[in-house]
Amino acid sequence: MALDKNGIAKRIAQELKDGWYVNLGIGIPTLVANYIPEGIEVEFQSENGILGMGPFPFEGEEDPDLINAGKQTITVRNGASFFDSATSFAMIRGQHVQLTVLGAMEVSQNGDIANWKIPGKMVKGMGGAMDLVASAENIIVAMMHSNKAGESKILKACTLPLTGVGCVKKVVTELAVLEIKEGKFHLLERAPGVSVEEIISKTEGEMVVPDFVPEMQL
Amino acid sequence: MNKVVKDPSAALEGIQDDMTLMVGGFGLCGIPENSIVQLVKMGVKNLTCISNNAGVDDFGLGLLLQAKQVKKMISSYVGENDEFERQMLSGELEVDLIPQGSLAERCRAGGAGIPAFFTPAGYGTEVAEGKEVRIFNGKPHILESALTADYAIVKAWKGDTEGNLIYKATARNFNPMMAMAGKITIAEVEELVPAGTLDPNHIHTPGIFVQRIFQGDYFEKRIEQRTVRTKQ
């Protein structure tokens, strides 16, 4: 069965490594914080100026001066720090943040990503996404395999305006874990109960499929 | 050097049509709300506003958009604002969208006397169109220029009569860089104290960057996305 949003987040959380500083984008990526594997310690960076972001506050304890990059009220953990936006992006551009997890509208087989604009329809802006994808060593994209019309979002080439070029290394969807290398998608894992055939049929980009594709262990 | 002015009206004196303003804040967090209301009262038009976001329809910079006082916005993210989207898609409003880190650094550079810098952000995208590309350490970078403003309007938690500022939590965001990049910088603070009250070790923005300071009468501090968890 295809994963739900929490399932995607849970699978991505398995990629976290002890001691990493991690930036989580808005949407599914935010849920990754709920599934940190036992025994490892990671610290979350929010580009509006926090290291050491904690969970949502208890009702009545919201502080309007303390929000995350999605403008949600949050808290901080012991050992947190605040800083200005230039310092925040120095952390990101300077590769002091080890992992970026973000959403996408489209991803292509050479690692391009599009997630900020649909010409003529929707223009919200790129926020920090272009800085993040241009600099992060590890970028994992959390997304749905196809759009609401059933068209694949895992493409040979992106059709929407790009956010970054050749930067995505790994994609986790409701159906599969894909790695991007040498200009192709590589099918690493499939969601429990999902067939390789279904993944192939919903992937427009070129994809290398090994003889045996293990199921995700969630 | 006493930088104190009595109210928003005195603080914003000199702002005229066609000027470029920097306005601090991230979303509705850390925005100079008293000054924005005063700008609406003044009715200045054709403004170019440099601000990470554009407020919401009825609060923050959204108020200036509603009153059609803005000619151009320079921002990184403008979702959550229907009137903004309408004006942009109809062509009434010019919009320059730039990556958030580049926006922050362009303000910092403007205040620091650095005319331009290279960054990898935006390479290969429409942000890079018309910009010089150079390879450093095997990786392409684009040339981004510094930003300055006729007036920068920032919001701080505490300030003293010398213009030294301390921000609270994530209300800091773009305020320190914008304070540096304004030809005239106006700070509105929640608490204005005599010089010598704030510990010099704790100052975020040194008073040299601030020309006028006043204590705001009231801060609504509206929350854009109230998210909570329930006690078990």
Short mmCIF file of C-alpha atoms in Angstrom, two decimals:
data_model
loop_
_atom_site.label_atom_id
_atom_site.label_comp_id
_atom_site.label_asym_id
_atom_site.label_seq_id
_atom_site.Cartn_x
_atom_site.Cartn_y
_atom_site.Cartn_z
CA MET A 1 0.00 0.00 0.00
CA ALA A 2 1.21 3.49 -0.78
CA LEU A 3 2.53 5.40 2.21
CA ASP A 4 0.74 8.35 3.75
CA LYS A 5 2.57 11.58 4.59
CA ASN A 6 3.64 10.24 7.97
CA GLY A 7 5.01 7.11 6.33
CA ILE A 8 7.15 9.19 3.97
CA ALA A 9 8.41 11.23 6.93
CA LYS A 10 9.19 8.06 8.89
CA ARG A 11 11.23 6.64 6.03
CA ILE A 12 13.18 9.88 5.60
CA ALA A 13 13.90 9.95 9.34
CA GLN A 14 15.88 6.71 8.86
CA GLU A 15 18.39 8.75 6.85
CA LEU A 16 19.25 10.96 9.86
CA LYS A 17 22.68 10.48 11.39
CA ASP A 18 23.84 11.22 14.89
CA GLY A 19 25.23 14.73 15.31
CA TRP A 20 23.67 16.19 12.19
CA TYR A 21 22.22 19.66 11.87
CA VAL A 22 19.12 19.38 9.70
CA ASN A 23 16.87 21.88 7.93
CA LEU A 24 13.29 20.70 7.36
CA GLY A 25 11.08 22.41 4.80
CA ILE A 26 7.37 23.09 5.09
CA GLY A 27 4.82 20.25 4.73
CA ILE A 28 5.83 16.57 4.87
CA PRO A 29 9.46 17.44 5.80
CA THR A 30 8.26 19.04 9.05
CA LEU A 31 6.83 15.65 10.11
CA VAL A 32 10.31 14.07 10.00
CA ALA A 33 10.99 15.59 13.43
CA ASN A 34 8.37 13.22 14.89
CA TYR A 35 10.31 10.08 13.90
CA ILE A 36 13.91 10.62 14.99
CA PRO A 37 15.37 7.10 15.40
CA GLU A 38 16.17 6.12 18.96
CA GLY A 39 19.72 6.67 20.16
CA ILE A 40 20.65 9.45 17.77
CA GLU A 41 20.73 13.16 18.37
CA VAL A 42 20.04 15.71 15.67
CA GLU A 43 19.43 19.44 15.88
CA PHE A 44 16.92 21.25 13.69
CA GLN A 45 17.76 24.54 12.01
CA SER A 46 14.99 26.86 10.92
CA GLU A 47 16.16 29.47 8.42
CA ASN A 48 14.32 32.33 10.10
CA GLY A 49 16.92 32.12 12.86
CA ILE A 50 16.87 29.10 15.18
CA LEU A 51 19.14 26.19 15.97
CA GLY A 52 17.62 23.68 18.34
CA MET A 53 13.98 23.93 17.40
CA GLY A 54 11.59 22.02 19.65
CA PRO A 55 7.95 20.89 19.38
CA PHE A 56 4.84 23.08 19.18
CA PRO A 57 4.06 24.95 22.43
CA PHE A 58 1.32 23.88 24.81
CA GLU A 59 -1.90 25.82 24.39
CA GLY A 60 -1.61 29.21 26.08
CA GLU A 61 2.19 29.19 25.88
CA GLU A 62 2.50 30.44 22.30
CA ASP A 63 5.02 33.25 21.82
CA PRO A 64 4.41 35.45 18.74
CA ASP A 65 8.14 36.25 18.71
CA LEU A 66 9.03 32.56 18.37
CA ILE A 67 8.05 30.95 15.08
CA ASN A 68 9.57 28.57 12.53
CA ALA A 69 10.11 29.22 8.82
CA GLY A 70 6.53 28.04 8.17
CA LYS A 71 5.40 30.86 10.52
CA GLN A 72 4.08 28.31 13.02
CA THR A 73 4.44 28.93 16.74
CA ILE A 74 7.09 26.59 18.17
CA THR A 75 9.43 26.13 21.13
CA VAL A 76 13.17 25.64 21.54
CA ARG A 77 15.13 22.87 23.21
CA ASN A 78 17.85 23.31 25.82
CA GLY A 79 20.98 24.56 24.10
CA ALA A 80 19.12 26.42 21.36
CA SER A 81 20.30 29.68 19.83
CA PHE A 82 18.78 32.56 17.85
CA PHE A 83 20.47 34.55 15.09
CA ASP A 84 19.73 36.88 12.21
CA SER A 85 18.88 35.83 8.64
CA ALA A 86 22.38 36.54 7.24
CA THR A 87 23.95 34.29 9.87
CA SER A 88 21.30 31.66 9.21
CA PHE A 89 22.14 31.50 5.52
CA ALA A 90 25.85 31.56 6.32
CA MET A 91 25.18 28.24 8.10
CA ILE A 92 23.35 26.97 5.02
CA ARG A 93 25.62 28.30 2.26
CA GLY A 94 28.72 27.52 4.32
CA GLN A 95 27.62 23.86 4.47
CA HIS A 96 27.44 23.73 8.25
CA VAL A 97 23.99 22.16 7.92
CA GLN A 98 24.36 18.49 6.95
CA LEU A 99 20.94 17.69 5.55
CA THR A 100 18.10 19.53 3.88
CA VAL A 101 14.69 17.89 3.47
CA LEU A 102 12.21 19.70 1.28
CA GLY A 103 9.14 19.23 -0.86
CA ALA A 104 8.95 19.50 -4.64
CA MET A 105 6.47 19.86 -7.49
CA GLU A 106 8.84 18.13 -9.92
CA VAL A 107 12.21 16.39 -9.84
CA SER A 108 14.24 15.34 -12.86
CA GLN A 109 16.65 12.48 -13.48
CA ASN A 110 19.68 14.78 -13.42
CA GLY A 111 18.70 16.08 -9.96
CA ASP A 112 16.95 19.32 -10.94
CA ILE A 113 14.13 20.44 -8.67
CA ALA A 114 11.15 22.76 -9.22
CA ASN A 115 9.06 23.88 -6.26
CA TRP A 116 8.38 27.63 -6.24
CA LYS A 117 6.29 28.79 -9.15
CA ILE A 118 3.59 27.72 -11.61
CA PRO A 119 3.67 30.41 -14.32
CA GLY A 120 0.39 32.34 -14.57
CA LYS A 121 -1.18 30.42 -11.68
CA MET A 122 0.80 30.47 -8.49
CA VAL A 123 3.74 32.58 -7.47
CA LYS A 124 4.54 32.46 -3.80
CA GLY A 125 8.27 32.86 -4.08
CA MET A 126 11.25 30.63 -3.42
CA GLY A 127 11.84 31.66 0.18
CA GLY A 128 15.05 29.95 1.28
CA ALA A 129 14.72 26.96 -1.05
CA MET A 130 17.18 28.16 -3.71
CA ASP A 131 19.87 28.88 -1.13
CA LEU A 132 19.26 25.52 0.53
CA VAL A 133 19.39 23.37 -2.61
CA ALA A 134 22.39 25.22 -4.05
CA SER A 135 24.51 24.52 -1.00
CA ALA A 136 23.42 21.44 0.95
CA GLU A 137 25.59 18.33 0.60
CA ASN A 138 22.63 16.05 1.21
CA ILE A 139 19.24 16.93 -0.14
CA ILE A 140 16.29 14.58 0.26
CA VAL A 141 13.07 15.45 -1.50
CA ALA A 142 9.77 14.38 0.07
CA MET A 143 7.00 14.36 -2.51
CA MET A 144 4.14 12.50 -4.12
CA HIS A 145 5.05 10.38 -7.14
CA SER A 146 2.34 11.87 -9.37
CA ASN A 147 0.03 14.89 -9.35
CA LYS A 148 -3.72 14.88 -8.78
CA ALA A 149 -4.32 14.23 -12.50
CA GLY A 150 -2.14 11.11 -12.21
CA GLU A 151 0.78 12.56 -14.17
CA SER A 152 4.27 11.62 -13.02
CA LYS A 153 6.30 14.26 -11.16
CA ILE A 154 9.44 12.10 -11.45
CA LEU A 155 10.58 13.35 -14.85
CA LYS A 156 13.20 13.26 -17.56
CA ALA A 157 13.27 17.06 -17.40
CA CYS A 158 11.34 19.52 -15.22
CA THR A 159 8.67 21.58 -16.99
CA LEU A 160 8.23 24.22 -14.24
CA PRO A 161 10.71 27.02 -13.41
CA LEU A 162 13.66 25.50 -11.58
CA THR A 163 14.65 26.00 -7.97
CA GLY A 164 18.06 24.37 -8.43
CA VAL A 165 20.02 22.28 -10.92
CA GLY A 166 21.65 18.89 -10.42
CA CYS A 167 21.30 19.00 -6.66
CA VAL A 168 18.84 16.31 -5.53
CA LYS A 169 20.43 13.03 -4.42
CA LYS A 170 17.47 11.16 -3.02
CA VAL A 171 13.69 11.19 -3.39
CA VAL A 172 11.19 9.53 -1.07
CA THR A 173 7.62 9.25 -2.34
CA GLU A 174 4.52 7.38 -1.23
CA LEU A 175 5.67 4.53 -3.50
CA ALA A 176 9.45 4.38 -3.48
CA VAL A 177 12.91 5.49 -2.44
CA LEU A 178 14.89 6.69 -5.45
CA GLU A 179 18.51 7.66 -5.70
CA ILE A 180 19.71 10.04 -8.40
CA LYS A 181 23.13 9.40 -9.90
CA GLU A 182 24.75 9.51 -13.33
CA GLY A 183 21.71 11.23 -14.80
CA LYS A 184 19.22 8.50 -13.87
CA PHE A 185 16.83 7.52 -11.11
CA HIS A 186 17.78 4.29 -9.33
CA LEU A 187 15.01 2.39 -7.56
CA LEU A 188 16.30 1.49 -4.10
CA GLU A 189 13.19 0.48 -2.17
CA ARG A 190 9.45 0.16 -2.66
CA ALA A 191 6.67 0.93 -0.19
CA PRO A 192 5.23 -2.15 1.53
CA GLY A 193 2.91 -3.98 -0.87
CA VAL A 194 3.66 -1.70 -3.82
CA SER A 195 4.78 -3.48 -6.97
CA VAL A 196 7.80 -2.57 -9.05
CA GLU A 197 5.47 -2.42 -12.06
CA GLU A 198 3.34 0.29 -10.42
CA ILE A 199 6.44 2.38 -9.69
CA ILE A 200 7.68 1.96 -13.27
CA SER A 201 4.30 2.97 -14.65
CA LYS A 202 4.24 6.14 -12.54
CA THR A 203 7.82 7.19 -13.29
CA GLU A 204 8.35 9.21 -16.45
CA GLY A 205 12.12 9.69 -16.01
CA GLU A 206 14.68 7.04 -16.86
CA MET A 207 14.98 4.62 -13.95
CA VAL A 208 17.40 1.80 -13.26
CA VAL A 209 15.55 -1.13 -11.66
CA PRO A 210 17.58 -3.94 -10.07
CA ASP A 211 16.35 -7.54 -10.15
CA PHE A 212 15.46 -7.42 -6.49
CA VAL A 213 13.87 -4.32 -4.96
CA PRO A 214 13.44 -4.61 -1.18
CA GLU A 215 10.43 -3.28 0.68
CA MET A 216 10.96 -0.30 3.00
CA GLN A 217 11.34 -1.31 6.65
CA LEU A 218 9.16 1.11 8.63
CA MET B 1 24.01 60.97 21.22
CA ASN B 2 20.32 61.03 21.88
CA LYS B 3 18.38 59.43 19.00
CA VAL B 4 14.96 59.48 20.64
CA VAL B 5 11.95 60.87 18.81
CA LYS B 6 8.56 61.12 20.47
CA ASP B 7 6.30 59.15 18.14
CA PRO B 8 5.94 57.39 14.75
CA SER B 9 5.06 60.67 13.07
CA ALA B 10 8.36 62.27 14.11
CA ALA B 11 10.26 59.06 13.35
CA LEU B 12 9.03 58.79 9.77
CA GLU B 13 9.41 62.47 8.90
CA GLY B 14 11.06 62.91 5.50
CA ILE B 15 9.70 59.77 3.87
CA GLN B 16 8.30 60.79 0.48
CA ASP B 17 6.72 59.32 -2.64
CA ASP B 18 9.00 57.14 -4.84
CA MET B 19 11.41 56.27 -2.03
CA THR B 20 12.91 52.87 -1.28
CA LEU B 21 12.17 51.46 2.17
CA MET B 22 13.51 48.40 3.93
CA VAL B 23 11.06 46.91 6.39
CA GLY B 24 12.21 44.29 8.89
CA GLY B 25 10.38 41.11 9.85
CA PHE B 26 9.74 37.51 8.84
CA GLY B 27 6.07 36.89 8.17
CA LEU B 28 4.37 38.98 10.84
CA CYS B 29 7.15 38.30 13.35
CA GLY B 30 9.35 41.27 14.23
CA ILE B 31 7.65 43.79 11.94
CA PRO B 32 7.56 47.53 12.81
CA GLU B 33 3.80 47.60 13.14
CA ASN B 34 3.46 51.14 14.53
CA SER B 35 5.53 52.58 11.68
CA ILE B 36 3.56 50.70 9.03
CA VAL B 37 0.31 52.18 10.36
CA GLN B 38 1.94 55.61 10.24
CA LEU B 39 3.01 55.09 6.60
CA VAL B 40 -0.63 54.40 5.73
CA LYS B 41 -1.65 57.63 7.52
CA MET B 42 1.03 59.60 5.65
CA GLY B 43 -0.30 58.29 2.34
CA VAL B 44 3.13 58.22 0.66
CA LYS B 45 2.92 56.46 -2.71
CA ASN B 46 5.00 54.64 -5.33
CA LEU B 47 7.14 53.08 -2.66
CA THR B 48 9.66 50.35 -3.33
CA CYS B 49 9.58 48.03 -0.31
CA ILE B 50 12.36 45.59 0.46
CA SER B 51 10.99 43.05 2.92
CA ASN B 52 11.19 39.27 3.14
CA ASN B 53 7.39 38.99 3.01
CA ALA B 54 4.44 41.22 2.24
CA GLY B 55 2.34 40.75 5.37
CA VAL B 56 -1.21 39.42 5.19
CA ASP B 57 -4.23 41.16 3.67
CA ASP B 58 -5.11 43.21 6.73
CA PHE B 59 -1.90 43.40 8.74
CA GLY B 60 1.74 44.34 8.25
CA LEU B 61 2.82 45.44 4.78
CA GLY B 62 -0.52 44.13 3.47
CA LEU B 63 -1.96 47.44 4.75
CA LEU B 64 0.28 49.41 2.37
CA LEU B 65 -0.69 47.11 -0.51
CA GLN B 66 -4.40 47.54 0.23
CA ALA B 67 -3.92 51.32 0.11
CA LYS B 68 -2.04 50.94 -3.21
CA GLN B 69 1.02 52.74 -1.85
CA VAL B 70 3.54 50.21 -3.13
CA LYS B 71 4.96 50.30 -6.65
CA LYS B 72 7.45 47.47 -6.23
CA MET B 73 8.15 44.71 -3.74
CA ILE B 74 11.54 43.04 -3.34
CA SER B 75 10.90 39.87 -1.33
CA SER B 76 11.62 36.15 -1.11
CA TYR B 77 8.18 34.77 -0.21
CA VAL B 78 4.80 36.41 -0.70
CA GLY B 79 2.23 33.65 -0.12
CA GLU B 80 -0.66 34.18 2.32
CA ASN B 81 -1.67 37.49 0.74
CA ASP B 82 -4.56 37.53 -1.77
CA GLU B 83 -4.41 41.25 -2.54
CA PHE B 84 -0.69 40.92 -3.26
CA GLU B 85 -1.29 38.03 -5.66
CA ARG B 86 -4.08 39.96 -7.39
CA GLN B 87 -1.96 43.11 -7.88
CA MET B 88 1.00 41.07 -9.08
CA LEU B 89 -0.92 38.93 -11.59
CA SER B 90 -2.72 42.03 -12.94
CA GLY B 91 0.59 43.84 -13.38
CA GLU B 92 -0.26 46.70 -10.98
CA LEU B 93 2.60 45.71 -8.73
CA GLU B 94 6.19 45.05 -9.78
CA VAL B 95 7.71 42.15 -7.91
CA ASP B 96 11.31 41.09 -7.65
CA LEU B 97 11.51 37.69 -5.98
CA ILE B 98 14.97 36.73 -4.76
CA PRO B 99 16.29 33.83 -2.71
CA GLN B 100 15.99 34.50 1.01
CA GLY B 101 19.68 34.06 1.77
CA SER B 102 20.61 36.34 -1.12
CA LEU B 103 18.15 38.94 0.16
CA ALA B 104 19.69 38.83 3.64
CA GLU B 105 23.23 39.00 2.30
CA ARG B 106 22.41 41.79 -0.17
CA CYS B 107 21.13 43.91 2.74
CA ARG B 108 24.15 43.01 4.86
CA ALA B 109 26.48 43.85 1.95
CA GLY B 110 24.71 47.17 1.42
CA GLY B 111 25.29 48.12 5.02
CA ALA B 112 28.85 46.79 5.05
CA GLY B 113 30.13 48.64 1.98
CA ILE B 114 30.44 45.54 -0.20
CA PRO B 115 28.94 46.37 -3.62
CA ALA B 116 28.37 42.78 -4.80
CA PHE B 117 29.18 39.15 -4.07
CA PHE B 118 28.97 35.71 -5.67
CA THR B 119 26.55 33.07 -4.40
CA PRO B 120 25.57 29.62 -5.69
CA ALA B 121 21.88 30.28 -4.87
CA GLY B 122 19.74 30.59 -7.97
CA TYR B 123 22.33 29.40 -10.50
CA GLY B 124 20.58 27.76 -13.47
CA THR B 125 17.21 29.32 -12.55
CA GLU B 126 15.40 32.44 -13.75
CA VAL B 127 16.95 34.31 -10.80
CA ALA B 128 20.30 34.06 -12.63
CA GLU B 129 19.05 35.65 -15.86
CA GLY B 130 21.28 38.55 -16.89
CA LYS B 131 23.70 38.00 -14.03
CA GLU B 132 27.41 37.27 -14.34
CA VAL B 133 28.34 33.63 -13.66
CA ARG B 134 31.74 32.57 -12.38
CA ILE B 135 33.15 29.23 -11.33
CA PHE B 136 34.75 29.01 -7.88
CA ASN B 137 36.04 25.66 -6.59
CA GLY B 138 34.48 23.96 -9.58
CA LYS B 139 30.99 25.28 -8.82
CA PRO B 140 29.05 28.01 -10.67
CA HIS B 141 28.06 31.14 -8.75
CA ILE B 142 26.06 34.22 -9.73
CA LEU B 143 26.87 37.85 -9.02
CA GLU B 144 24.37 39.55 -6.70
CA SER B 145 24.49 43.27 -5.92
CA ALA B 146 24.10 45.03 -2.58
CA LEU B 147 20.83 46.64 -1.51
CA THR B 148 20.44 49.92 0.35
CA ALA B 149 17.39 52.02 1.16
CA ASP B 150 16.46 55.66 1.72
CA TYR B 151 14.95 54.56 5.01
CA ALA B 152 15.18 51.27 6.89
CA ILE B 153 12.45 50.63 9.45
CA VAL B 154 13.20 47.94 12.01
CA LYS B 155 11.58 46.55 15.13
CA ALA B 156 13.48 45.58 18.29
CA TRP B 157 12.54 44.31 21.72
CA LYS B 158 14.64 46.74 23.75
CA GLY B 159 16.50 49.83 22.73
CA ASP B 160 18.31 52.65 24.50
CA THR B 161 18.55 56.37 23.90
CA GLU B 162 21.79 55.86 21.93
CA GLY B 163 20.00 53.58 19.46
CA ASN B 164 21.50 50.29 20.67
CA LEU B 165 19.11 47.43 19.99
CA ILE B 166 18.32 43.97 21.37
CA TYR B 167 15.93 41.68 19.53
CA LYS B 168 13.85 38.84 20.96
CA ALA B 169 13.91 35.24 19.65
CA THR B 170 13.02 34.93 15.95
CA ALA B 171 11.79 38.52 15.79
CA ARG B 172 15.45 39.32 14.98
CA ASN B 173 15.45 37.89 11.41
CA PHE B 174 16.14 40.64 8.81
CA ASN B 175 16.12 43.57 11.25
CA PRO B 176 19.89 43.73 11.99
CA MET B 177 20.98 43.74 8.32
CA MET B 178 18.32 46.24 7.33
CA ALA B 179 19.32 48.51 10.19
CA MET B 180 22.81 48.56 8.64
CA ALA B 181 21.61 49.24 5.10
CA GLY B 182 19.35 52.26 5.61
CA LYS B 183 20.64 55.75 4.84
CA ILE B 184 18.36 56.66 7.73
CA THR B 185 17.36 53.84 10.06
CA ILE B 186 14.31 54.11 12.27
CA ALA B 187 13.92 51.65 15.15
CA GLU B 188 10.64 51.08 16.93
CA VAL B 189 11.05 49.24 20.20
CA GLU B 190 8.83 47.70 22.84
CA GLU B 191 10.89 49.13 25.66
CA LEU B 192 13.03 52.25 25.44
CA VAL B 193 15.54 52.66 28.27
CA PRO B 194 18.22 55.23 29.20
CA ALA B 195 21.75 54.68 27.86
CA GLY B 196 23.72 52.54 30.28
CA THR B 197 20.78 50.30 31.16
CA LEU B 198 21.46 47.61 28.56
CA ASP B 199 24.54 45.43 29.01
CA PRO B 200 26.95 46.28 26.12
CA ASN B 201 27.72 42.54 25.90
CA HIS B 202 24.17 41.86 24.83
CA ILE B 203 23.66 44.50 22.12
CA HIS B 204 22.72 42.99 18.73
CA THR B 205 22.65 46.22 16.67
CA PRO B 206 25.12 48.91 17.79
CA GLY B 207 23.61 52.41 17.91
CA ILE B 208 25.80 53.70 15.06
CA PHE B 209 23.36 52.07 12.61
CA VAL B 210 20.29 53.77 14.10
CA GLN B 211 19.36 57.43 13.54
CA ARG B 212 15.94 57.59 15.20
CA ILE B 213 14.33 55.47 17.91
CA PHE B 214 10.92 55.50 19.57
CA GLN B 215 8.87 53.30 21.83
CA GLY B 216 5.75 51.89 20.16
CA ASP B 217 2.43 52.54 21.93
CA TYR B 218 1.01 49.11 21.28
CA PHE B 219 2.12 45.87 19.63
CA GLU B 220 -0.56 43.49 18.44
CA LYS B 221 2.02 40.83 17.45
CA ARG B 222 -0.44 38.87 15.42
CA ILE B 223 0.31 35.15 15.03
CA GLU B 224 0.08 33.86 11.46
CA GLN B 225 -0.05 30.10 12.18
CA ARG B 226 -1.05 29.23 15.72
CA THR B 227 0.15 25.66 16.26
CA VAL B 228 -0.05 23.98 19.67
CA ARG B 229 0.08 20.54 21.25
CA THR B 230 -2.25 19.42 24.00
CA LYS B 231 -1.08 18.40 27.46
CA GLN B 232 -1.29 14.66 28.05
#
